[in-house]
Amino acid sequence: MQELETGSKKYTAFLGKDIPAGLVVFLVALPLCLGISLASGAPLFAGILTGIVGGVVVAWLSGSQLSVSGPAAGLTVIVLNGIESLQGYENFLLAVVLAGVLQLVLGFLKAGVIGLYFPSAVIRGMLAAIGLILILKQIPHFLGADEDFFGEMNFLQPDGRTTFSEMGHAFAAINKGAFVIGLLSLCILIVWENATLKKYKFFKLVPGALIVVLVSVAANLFFQEALPTWAVASTHLVNLPIINDWQSMSQEIRFPNFSQFANPTVYVVAFTIAIVASLETLLSVEAVDKLDPHKRRTPTNRELKAQGIGNIISGLIGGLPMTAVIVRSSANVASGGQTKVSAFVHGLLLVFAVLFLAGFLNQVPLSALAAVLLLVGYKLTKPSLYKAQLKLGLDQFIPFFVTIVAILMTDLLVGICIGLGIGVLYILKANYKSPYFYHKEEHKNREKIHIKLSEHVSFLNKASIILTLDHLPPNSHVIIDAENSAYIDYDVVEAIQEFKKTAHERNIDVELRNVPEVQVMSMH
């Protein structure tokens, strides 16, 4: 653990694990970058550029050792609508640059702390839901029967179908060759995970995903020659733009239209991207920190600054807005990544792939890459996670489960907000029960009720205390004691003082001990 955090050798010491992990992340990220570009209505190359900036630049600026940045499925709708409302991709790029500037400002304003206010149950629910989504969304690609973009996360899909109806359609239209390649790929990956094989150096150093890519290409070439009806169609293969020279490269790269500075819509789109991307990033790094076997903490304000610089660069060279992405990051952790070198390696491989490997990679069946994601998905949503969460009690399990269902039925951010709402209800319920100690004594003349406030009484306790005071019996003597309270919220003190002013109407005698005096606001 200490070696991971200190010393000049902390990156070179783990190259044996980080380079193979970077290769797996690259294989997962490549089709995702292309798929998200396609779904966003942006040039295909834009997603690749964003992935390169995320790996080569943001990886080193970020304080996170394991998170991987790139184009996010959660932003596709915002990008699609932004390009449409700004009437052109170059105009939209200016909004991406301005969103990056806003994120930088948020980082300097120390807004990163917001990620710490999300309950653990909701973060775990997000991880489990992403695992399930990966499994559900990859099954159609695994069967070779889905031509929607690879890596979408929303319940409603571009072709009008839903996650579940797409699966039904997929089972009715299986491509035999893609299915066989998917099964073969999955078997290789499961065998590669075997602890016995990991004793041998070859299985330690060479990632199963690399073998999967090579075997899947060879298998499809065999089908093309020997069983043409089993050959995987081009729509189910990776689809990279071919760049042979500087001219073809310059045709793929776009630049922002700075003449749109006076357009107010640019600022609306920029603000939307900055807020949504920042929130998604903070949730992702919080989740990755939970997956990190070494439990390192990511400095969130630094993360916002890193993402801001990344988005400025991405917008300037024609890329999409980026976030820290949980799918790629979890693939990084699952593949044994130890430091930010793995994210950097994935970025370098994206550069190398665009320049030299496009022809070969365009022969890789999506069903082989779907197998990689199926295994990542399973690791995120293992049955043991559900059992462990249930053992913690219903107040932890219900927000966890609601978050999963909500994300599956909507999208990442909407689902998290619903889960957070349920989590807050349980927090309010817990606070409702514990702001004071209530003791009642029977006397000849009148009841004596002693209410002893707890050490910390926040505005969340206000409702509980007001309801208790409203239901005190008439003709009683009430002592409200704040002797042990280090902090009492103004709203609570005001409610107590208001109660004291009107208690005589119910013949209640009120005695306050150490309750501060405040000016009670009057509307008259």
CSV table of C-alpha atoms in Angstrom, one decimal, residues 174-490:
chain,number,residue,atom,x,y,z
A,174,ILE,CA,-29.3,-14.3,-33.9
A,175,ASN,CA,-26.3,-14.2,-36.2
A,176,LYS,CA,-24.8,-17.6,-35.8
A,177,GLY,CA,-21.2,-16.5,-36.5
A,178,ALA,CA,-21.3,-13.6,-34.1
A,179,PHE,CA,-22.9,-15.8,-31.4
A,180,VAL,CA,-20.2,-18.5,-31.8
A,181,ILE,CA,-17.4,-15.8,-31.7
A,182,GLY,CA,-19.1,-14.3,-28.6
A,183,LEU,CA,-19.3,-17.6,-26.8
A,184,LEU,CA,-15.7,-18.5,-27.7
A,185,SER,CA,-14.5,-15.1,-26.5
A,186,LEU,CA,-16.4,-15.5,-23.2
A,187,CYS,CA,-14.9,-18.9,-22.6
A,188,ILE,CA,-11.4,-17.6,-23.3
A,189,LEU,CA,-12.0,-14.8,-20.8
A,190,ILE,CA,-13.4,-17.1,-18.1
A,191,VAL,CA,-10.5,-19.5,-18.5
A,192,TRP,CA,-8.0,-16.6,-18.4
A,193,GLU,CA,-9.4,-15.6,-15.0
A,194,ASN,CA,-8.7,-19.0,-13.5
A,195,ALA,CA,-6.4,-18.7,-10.5
A,196,THR,CA,-4.4,-21.8,-11.4
A,197,LEU,CA,-3.4,-20.3,-14.8
A,198,LYS,CA,-2.5,-17.0,-13.2
A,199,LYS,CA,0.5,-18.8,-11.7
A,200,TYR,CA,2.1,-18.9,-15.1
A,201,LYS,CA,3.9,-15.7,-16.3
A,202,PHE,CA,2.3,-15.8,-19.8
A,203,PHE,CA,-1.3,-15.6,-18.4
A,204,LYS,CA,-0.3,-12.9,-16.0
A,205,LEU,CA,1.3,-10.6,-18.6
A,206,VAL,CA,-1.0,-11.2,-21.6
A,207,PRO,CA,-4.6,-10.0,-21.1
A,208,GLY,CA,-7.4,-12.3,-22.1
A,209,ALA,CA,-9.0,-9.5,-24.1
A,210,LEU,CA,-6.0,-9.4,-26.5
A,211,ILE,CA,-6.3,-13.1,-27.2
A,212,VAL,CA,-10.1,-12.6,-27.7
A,213,VAL,CA,-9.5,-9.9,-30.3
A,214,LEU,CA,-7.0,-12.1,-32.2
A,215,VAL,CA,-9.1,-15.2,-32.0
A,216,SER,CA,-12.3,-13.4,-33.0
A,217,VAL,CA,-10.7,-11.9,-36.1
A,218,ALA,CA,-9.2,-15.3,-37.1
A,219,ALA,CA,-12.6,-17.0,-36.5
A,220,ASN,CA,-14.5,-14.5,-38.7
A,221,LEU,CA,-11.9,-14.8,-41.5
A,222,PHE,CA,-12.4,-18.6,-41.3
A,223,PHE,CA,-16.2,-18.1,-41.6
A,224,GLN,CA,-15.8,-15.8,-44.6
A,225,GLU,CA,-13.8,-18.6,-46.4
A,226,ALA,CA,-15.5,-21.8,-45.2
A,227,LEU,CA,-19.0,-20.8,-44.0
A,228,PRO,CA,-20.0,-17.5,-45.7
A,229,THR,CA,-23.5,-17.6,-44.1
A,230,TRP,CA,-21.9,-17.5,-40.7
A,231,ALA,CA,-19.6,-14.5,-41.5
A,232,VAL,CA,-20.2,-11.4,-39.3
A,233,ALA,CA,-21.8,-8.5,-41.2
A,234,SER,CA,-19.9,-5.2,-41.5
A,235,THR,CA,-22.5,-3.5,-39.3
A,236,HIS,CA,-21.4,-5.8,-36.4
A,237,LEU,CA,-17.7,-5.0,-36.8
A,238,VAL,CA,-15.7,-2.1,-35.3
A,239,ASN,CA,-15.9,0.9,-37.6
A,240,LEU,CA,-12.9,3.2,-37.4
A,241,PRO,CA,-12.3,6.0,-39.9
A,242,ILE,CA,-9.2,5.2,-42.1
A,243,ILE,CA,-6.5,7.9,-41.9
A,244,ASN,CA,-3.7,7.4,-44.4
A,245,ASP,CA,-2.2,10.9,-44.6
A,246,TRP,CA,-2.4,14.5,-43.2
A,247,GLN,CA,-5.2,15.4,-45.7
A,248,SER,CA,-7.5,12.6,-44.4
A,249,MET,CA,-6.7,13.6,-40.8
A,250,SER,CA,-7.5,17.3,-41.5
A,251,GLN,CA,-10.8,16.2,-43.0
A,252,GLU,CA,-11.7,14.5,-39.7
A,253,ILE,CA,-10.7,17.4,-37.3
A,254,ARG,CA,-13.1,20.3,-36.7
A,255,PHE,CA,-12.5,23.6,-34.8
A,256,PRO,CA,-14.8,25.8,-32.7
A,257,ASN,CA,-16.6,28.7,-34.3
A,258,PHE,CA,-15.5,31.6,-32.1
A,259,SER,CA,-17.8,34.1,-33.9
A,260,GLN,CA,-20.6,32.5,-31.8
A,261,PHE,CA,-19.4,34.2,-28.6
A,262,ALA,CA,-22.4,36.6,-28.6
A,263,ASN,CA,-24.9,33.7,-29.0
A,264,PRO,CA,-26.7,33.3,-25.6
A,265,THR,CA,-27.7,29.7,-26.5
A,266,VAL,CA,-24.0,28.8,-26.5
A,267,TYR,CA,-23.8,29.7,-22.8
A,268,VAL,CA,-27.0,27.7,-21.9
A,269,VAL,CA,-25.5,24.6,-23.6
A,270,ALA,CA,-22.1,25.2,-22.0
A,271,PHE,CA,-23.7,25.5,-18.5
A,272,THR,CA,-25.7,22.3,-19.0
A,273,ILE,CA,-22.6,20.3,-20.1
A,274,ALA,CA,-20.5,21.7,-17.3
A,275,ILE,CA,-23.1,20.8,-14.6
A,276,VAL,CA,-24.0,17.3,-15.9
A,277,ALA,CA,-20.4,16.4,-16.8
A,278,SER,CA,-19.2,17.5,-13.4
A,279,LEU,CA,-21.9,15.6,-11.5
A,280,GLU,CA,-21.2,12.4,-13.6
A,281,THR,CA,-17.5,12.7,-13.0
A,282,LEU,CA,-17.8,13.2,-9.2
A,283,LEU,CA,-20.2,10.2,-9.0
A,284,SER,CA,-17.8,8.1,-11.1
A,285,VAL,CA,-14.7,8.9,-9.1
A,286,GLU,CA,-16.6,8.2,-5.9
A,287,ALA,CA,-17.6,4.8,-7.2
A,288,VAL,CA,-14.1,4.0,-8.5
A,289,ASP,CA,-12.7,4.9,-5.1
A,290,LYS,CA,-15.0,2.2,-3.6
A,291,LEU,CA,-13.8,-0.3,-6.2
A,292,ASP,CA,-10.1,0.5,-5.6
A,293,PRO,CA,-8.6,-2.4,-3.6
A,294,HIS,CA,-6.2,0.1,-2.0
A,295,LYS,CA,-9.0,2.5,-1.1
A,296,ARG,CA,-7.2,5.6,-2.3
A,297,ARG,CA,-9.3,8.9,-2.2
A,298,THR,CA,-9.5,11.1,-5.3
A,299,PRO,CA,-9.1,14.8,-4.6
A,300,THR,CA,-12.4,16.0,-6.2
A,301,ASN,CA,-11.6,19.7,-6.8
A,302,ARG,CA,-8.5,18.6,-8.6
A,303,GLU,CA,-10.6,16.2,-10.7
A,304,LEU,CA,-13.0,19.1,-11.7
A,305,LYS,CA,-9.9,21.2,-12.8
A,306,ALA,CA,-8.5,18.2,-14.8
A,307,GLN,CA,-11.9,17.6,-16.5
A,308,GLY,CA,-12.1,21.3,-17.2
A,309,ILE,CA,-8.7,21.4,-19.0
A,310,GLY,CA,-9.6,18.2,-20.8
A,311,ASN,CA,-12.9,19.7,-22.1
A,312,ILE,CA,-11.1,22.9,-23.2
A,313,ILE,CA,-8.6,20.9,-25.2
A,314,SER,CA,-11.2,18.5,-26.5
A,315,GLY,CA,-13.4,21.3,-27.7
A,316,LEU,CA,-10.5,23.2,-29.4
A,317,ILE,CA,-9.6,20.1,-31.5
A,318,GLY,CA,-13.1,19.0,-32.4
A,319,GLY,CA,-13.8,16.4,-29.6
A,320,LEU,CA,-16.9,15.7,-27.6
A,321,PRO,CA,-17.4,16.8,-23.9
A,322,MET,CA,-15.9,14.2,-21.5
A,323,THR,CA,-16.3,12.9,-18.0
A,324,ALA,CA,-14.7,10.3,-15.8
A,325,VAL,CA,-16.4,7.2,-17.2
A,326,ILE,CA,-17.5,4.4,-14.9
A,327,VAL,CA,-17.6,1.7,-17.6
A,328,ARG,CA,-14.0,2.2,-18.6
A,329,SER,CA,-12.8,2.8,-15.1
A,330,SER,CA,-14.4,-0.4,-13.8
A,331,ALA,CA,-12.9,-2.3,-16.7
A,332,ASN,CA,-9.6,-0.8,-15.6
A,333,VAL,CA,-10.0,-2.0,-12.0
A,334,ALA,CA,-11.3,-5.5,-13.0
A,335,SER,CA,-8.3,-5.9,-15.3
A,336,GLY,CA,-5.8,-5.3,-12.5
A,337,GLY,CA,-4.9,-1.6,-13.1
A,338,GLN,CA,-2.9,-0.1,-10.3
A,339,THR,CA,-2.0,3.5,-11.3
A,340,LYS,CA,-2.9,6.2,-13.8
A,341,VAL,CA,-0.4,4.6,-16.3
A,342,SER,CA,-3.1,2.2,-17.4
A,343,ALA,CA,-5.4,5.1,-18.5
A,344,PHE,CA,-2.4,6.8,-20.2
A,345,VAL,CA,-1.6,3.5,-22.0
A,346,HIS,CA,-5.2,3.3,-23.2
A,347,GLY,CA,-4.8,6.9,-24.6
A,348,LEU,CA,-1.6,6.0,-26.4
A,349,LEU,CA,-3.2,2.9,-27.9
A,350,LEU,CA,-6.1,5.0,-29.2
A,351,VAL,CA,-3.5,7.2,-31.0
A,352,PHE,CA,-1.7,4.2,-32.4
A,353,ALA,CA,-4.9,2.5,-33.5
A,354,VAL,CA,-6.1,5.6,-35.4
A,355,LEU,CA,-2.8,6.1,-37.2
A,356,PHE,CA,-1.8,2.5,-37.9
A,357,LEU,CA,-4.4,-0.2,-36.9
A,358,ALA,CA,-7.7,1.0,-38.3
A,359,GLY,CA,-7.7,-1.6,-41.1
A,360,PHE,CA,-7.1,-4.5,-38.7
A,361,LEU,CA,-9.4,-3.2,-35.9
A,362,ASN,CA,-12.3,-2.8,-38.4
A,363,GLN,CA,-12.2,-6.6,-38.7
A,364,VAL,CA,-13.0,-7.1,-34.9
A,365,PRO,CA,-16.5,-8.4,-34.3
A,366,LEU,CA,-18.5,-6.4,-31.7
A,367,SER,CA,-19.6,-9.7,-30.2
A,368,ALA,CA,-16.0,-10.3,-29.0
A,369,LEU,CA,-15.9,-6.9,-27.3
A,370,ALA,CA,-19.4,-7.5,-25.9
A,371,ALA,CA,-18.0,-10.6,-24.2
A,372,VAL,CA,-15.3,-8.4,-22.5
A,373,LEU,CA,-18.1,-6.1,-21.2
A,374,LEU,CA,-20.3,-9.0,-20.1
A,375,LEU,CA,-17.5,-10.1,-17.7
A,376,VAL,CA,-16.9,-6.5,-16.5
A,377,GLY,CA,-20.7,-6.2,-15.9
A,378,TYR,CA,-20.8,-9.4,-13.9
A,379,LYS,CA,-18.0,-8.3,-11.7
A,380,LEU,CA,-19.9,-5.1,-10.9
A,381,THR,CA,-23.2,-6.8,-10.1
A,382,LYS,CA,-22.3,-10.1,-8.4
A,383,PRO,CA,-25.0,-11.8,-6.3
A,384,SER,CA,-22.7,-11.4,-3.3
A,385,LEU,CA,-23.1,-7.6,-3.5
A,386,TYR,CA,-26.9,-7.9,-3.1
A,387,LYS,CA,-26.6,-10.3,-0.2
A,388,ALA,CA,-24.1,-8.0,1.6
A,389,GLN,CA,-26.3,-4.9,1.1
A,390,LEU,CA,-29.4,-6.8,2.4
A,391,LYS,CA,-27.4,-7.8,5.5
A,392,LEU,CA,-26.9,-4.0,6.3
A,393,GLY,CA,-30.7,-3.6,6.8
A,394,LEU,CA,-33.6,-2.2,4.7
A,395,ASP,CA,-32.6,1.4,5.2
A,396,GLN,CA,-29.4,0.6,3.2
A,397,PHE,CA,-31.0,-2.0,0.8
A,398,ILE,CA,-34.0,0.0,-0.3
A,399,PRO,CA,-32.1,3.1,-1.6
A,400,PHE,CA,-29.6,0.6,-3.2
A,401,PHE,CA,-32.3,-1.4,-5.0
A,402,VAL,CA,-34.4,1.7,-6.0
A,403,THR,CA,-31.3,3.3,-7.5
A,404,ILE,CA,-30.7,0.1,-9.6
A,405,VAL,CA,-34.3,-0.1,-10.9
A,406,ALA,CA,-34.5,3.7,-11.6
A,407,ILE,CA,-31.2,3.7,-13.6
A,408,LEU,CA,-32.3,0.6,-15.6
A,409,MET,CA,-35.7,2.3,-16.4
A,410,THR,CA,-34.4,5.8,-17.2
A,411,ASP,CA,-30.7,6.8,-17.4
A,412,LEU,CA,-27.7,7.2,-15.2
A,413,LEU,CA,-28.3,10.7,-13.8
A,414,VAL,CA,-32.1,10.5,-13.5
A,415,GLY,CA,-31.8,7.2,-11.7
A,416,ILE,CA,-29.2,8.5,-9.3
A,417,CYS,CA,-31.4,11.5,-8.4
A,418,ILE,CA,-34.3,9.1,-7.7
A,419,GLY,CA,-32.0,6.9,-5.6
A,420,LEU,CA,-30.7,10.0,-3.8
A,421,GLY,CA,-34.2,11.1,-3.0
A,422,ILE,CA,-35.0,7.8,-1.4
A,423,GLY,CA,-31.7,7.9,0.5
A,424,VAL,CA,-32.5,11.4,1.8
A,425,LEU,CA,-36.0,10.1,3.0
A,426,TYR,CA,-34.2,7.5,5.1
A,427,ILE,CA,-31.8,10.1,6.4
A,428,LEU,CA,-34.7,12.3,7.4
A,429,LYS,CA,-36.4,9.4,9.0
A,430,ALA,CA,-33.3,8.6,11.1
A,431,ASN,CA,-33.0,12.2,12.1
A,432,TYR,CA,-36.7,12.4,12.9
A,433,LYS,CA,-36.1,9.8,15.6
A,434,SER,CA,-33.0,11.0,17.3
A,435,PRO,CA,-32.9,14.8,18.0
A,436,TYR,CA,-33.9,14.5,21.7
A,437,PHE,CA,-34.6,12.4,24.7
A,438,TYR,CA,-38.2,12.5,25.9
A,439,HIS,CA,-39.0,11.7,29.6
A,440,LYS,CA,-42.5,12.0,31.2
A,441,GLU,CA,-43.3,12.0,34.9
A,442,GLU,CA,-46.8,11.8,36.5
A,443,HIS,CA,-47.4,14.4,39.2
A,444,LYS,CA,-50.6,15.0,41.3
A,445,ASN,CA,-51.3,18.4,39.8
A,446,ARG,CA,-49.9,18.2,36.3
A,447,GLU,CA,-47.6,16.0,34.1
A,448,LYS,CA,-43.9,16.9,34.0
A,449,ILE,CA,-42.2,16.4,30.6
A,450,HIS,CA,-38.5,16.6,30.2
A,451,ILE,CA,-37.2,17.1,26.6
A,452,LYS,CA,-33.4,16.9,26.5
A,453,LEU,CA,-32.0,18.0,23.1
A,454,SER,CA,-29.1,16.0,21.6
A,455,GLU,CA,-25.6,17.2,20.9
A,456,HIS,CA,-26.2,18.3,17.3
A,457,VAL,CA,-29.7,19.5,16.3
A,458,SER,CA,-30.0,20.4,12.6
A,459,PHE,CA,-32.8,21.8,10.5
A,460,LEU,CA,-33.5,18.2,9.5
A,461,ASN,CA,-34.8,17.7,13.1
A,462,LYS,CA,-37.2,20.7,12.9
A,463,ALA,CA,-40.2,18.7,11.7
A,464,SER,CA,-39.8,16.0,14.5
A,465,ILE,CA,-39.4,18.6,17.3
A,466,ILE,CA,-42.4,20.7,16.0
A,467,LEU,CA,-44.7,17.6,15.8
A,468,THR,CA,-43.6,16.6,19.4
A,469,LEU,CA,-44.3,20.1,20.8
A,470,ASP,CA,-47.7,20.2,19.0
A,471,HIS,CA,-48.8,17.0,20.6
A,472,LEU,CA,-47.8,17.8,24.2
A,473,PRO,CA,-50.7,17.3,26.5
A,474,PRO,CA,-52.5,20.4,27.9
A,475,ASN,CA,-52.0,21.4,31.5
A,476,SER,CA,-48.4,20.0,31.6
A,477,HIS,CA,-45.1,21.4,32.7
A,478,VAL,CA,-42.5,21.1,29.9
A,479,ILE,CA,-38.7,21.5,30.4
A,480,ILE,CA,-36.7,21.9,27.1
A,481,ASP,CA,-33.1,21.3,28.0
A,482,ALA,CA,-30.2,22.2,25.6
A,483,GLU,CA,-27.4,21.8,28.2
A,484,ASN,CA,-25.6,19.1,26.2
A,485,SER,CA,-26.2,20.7,22.8
A,486,ALA,CA,-23.1,21.9,21.0
A,487,TYR,CA,-25.1,23.2,18.0
A,488,ILE,CA,-28.8,24.0,17.5
A,489,ASP,CA,-30.0,25.2,14.1
A,490,TYR,CA,-31.7,28.6,14.0
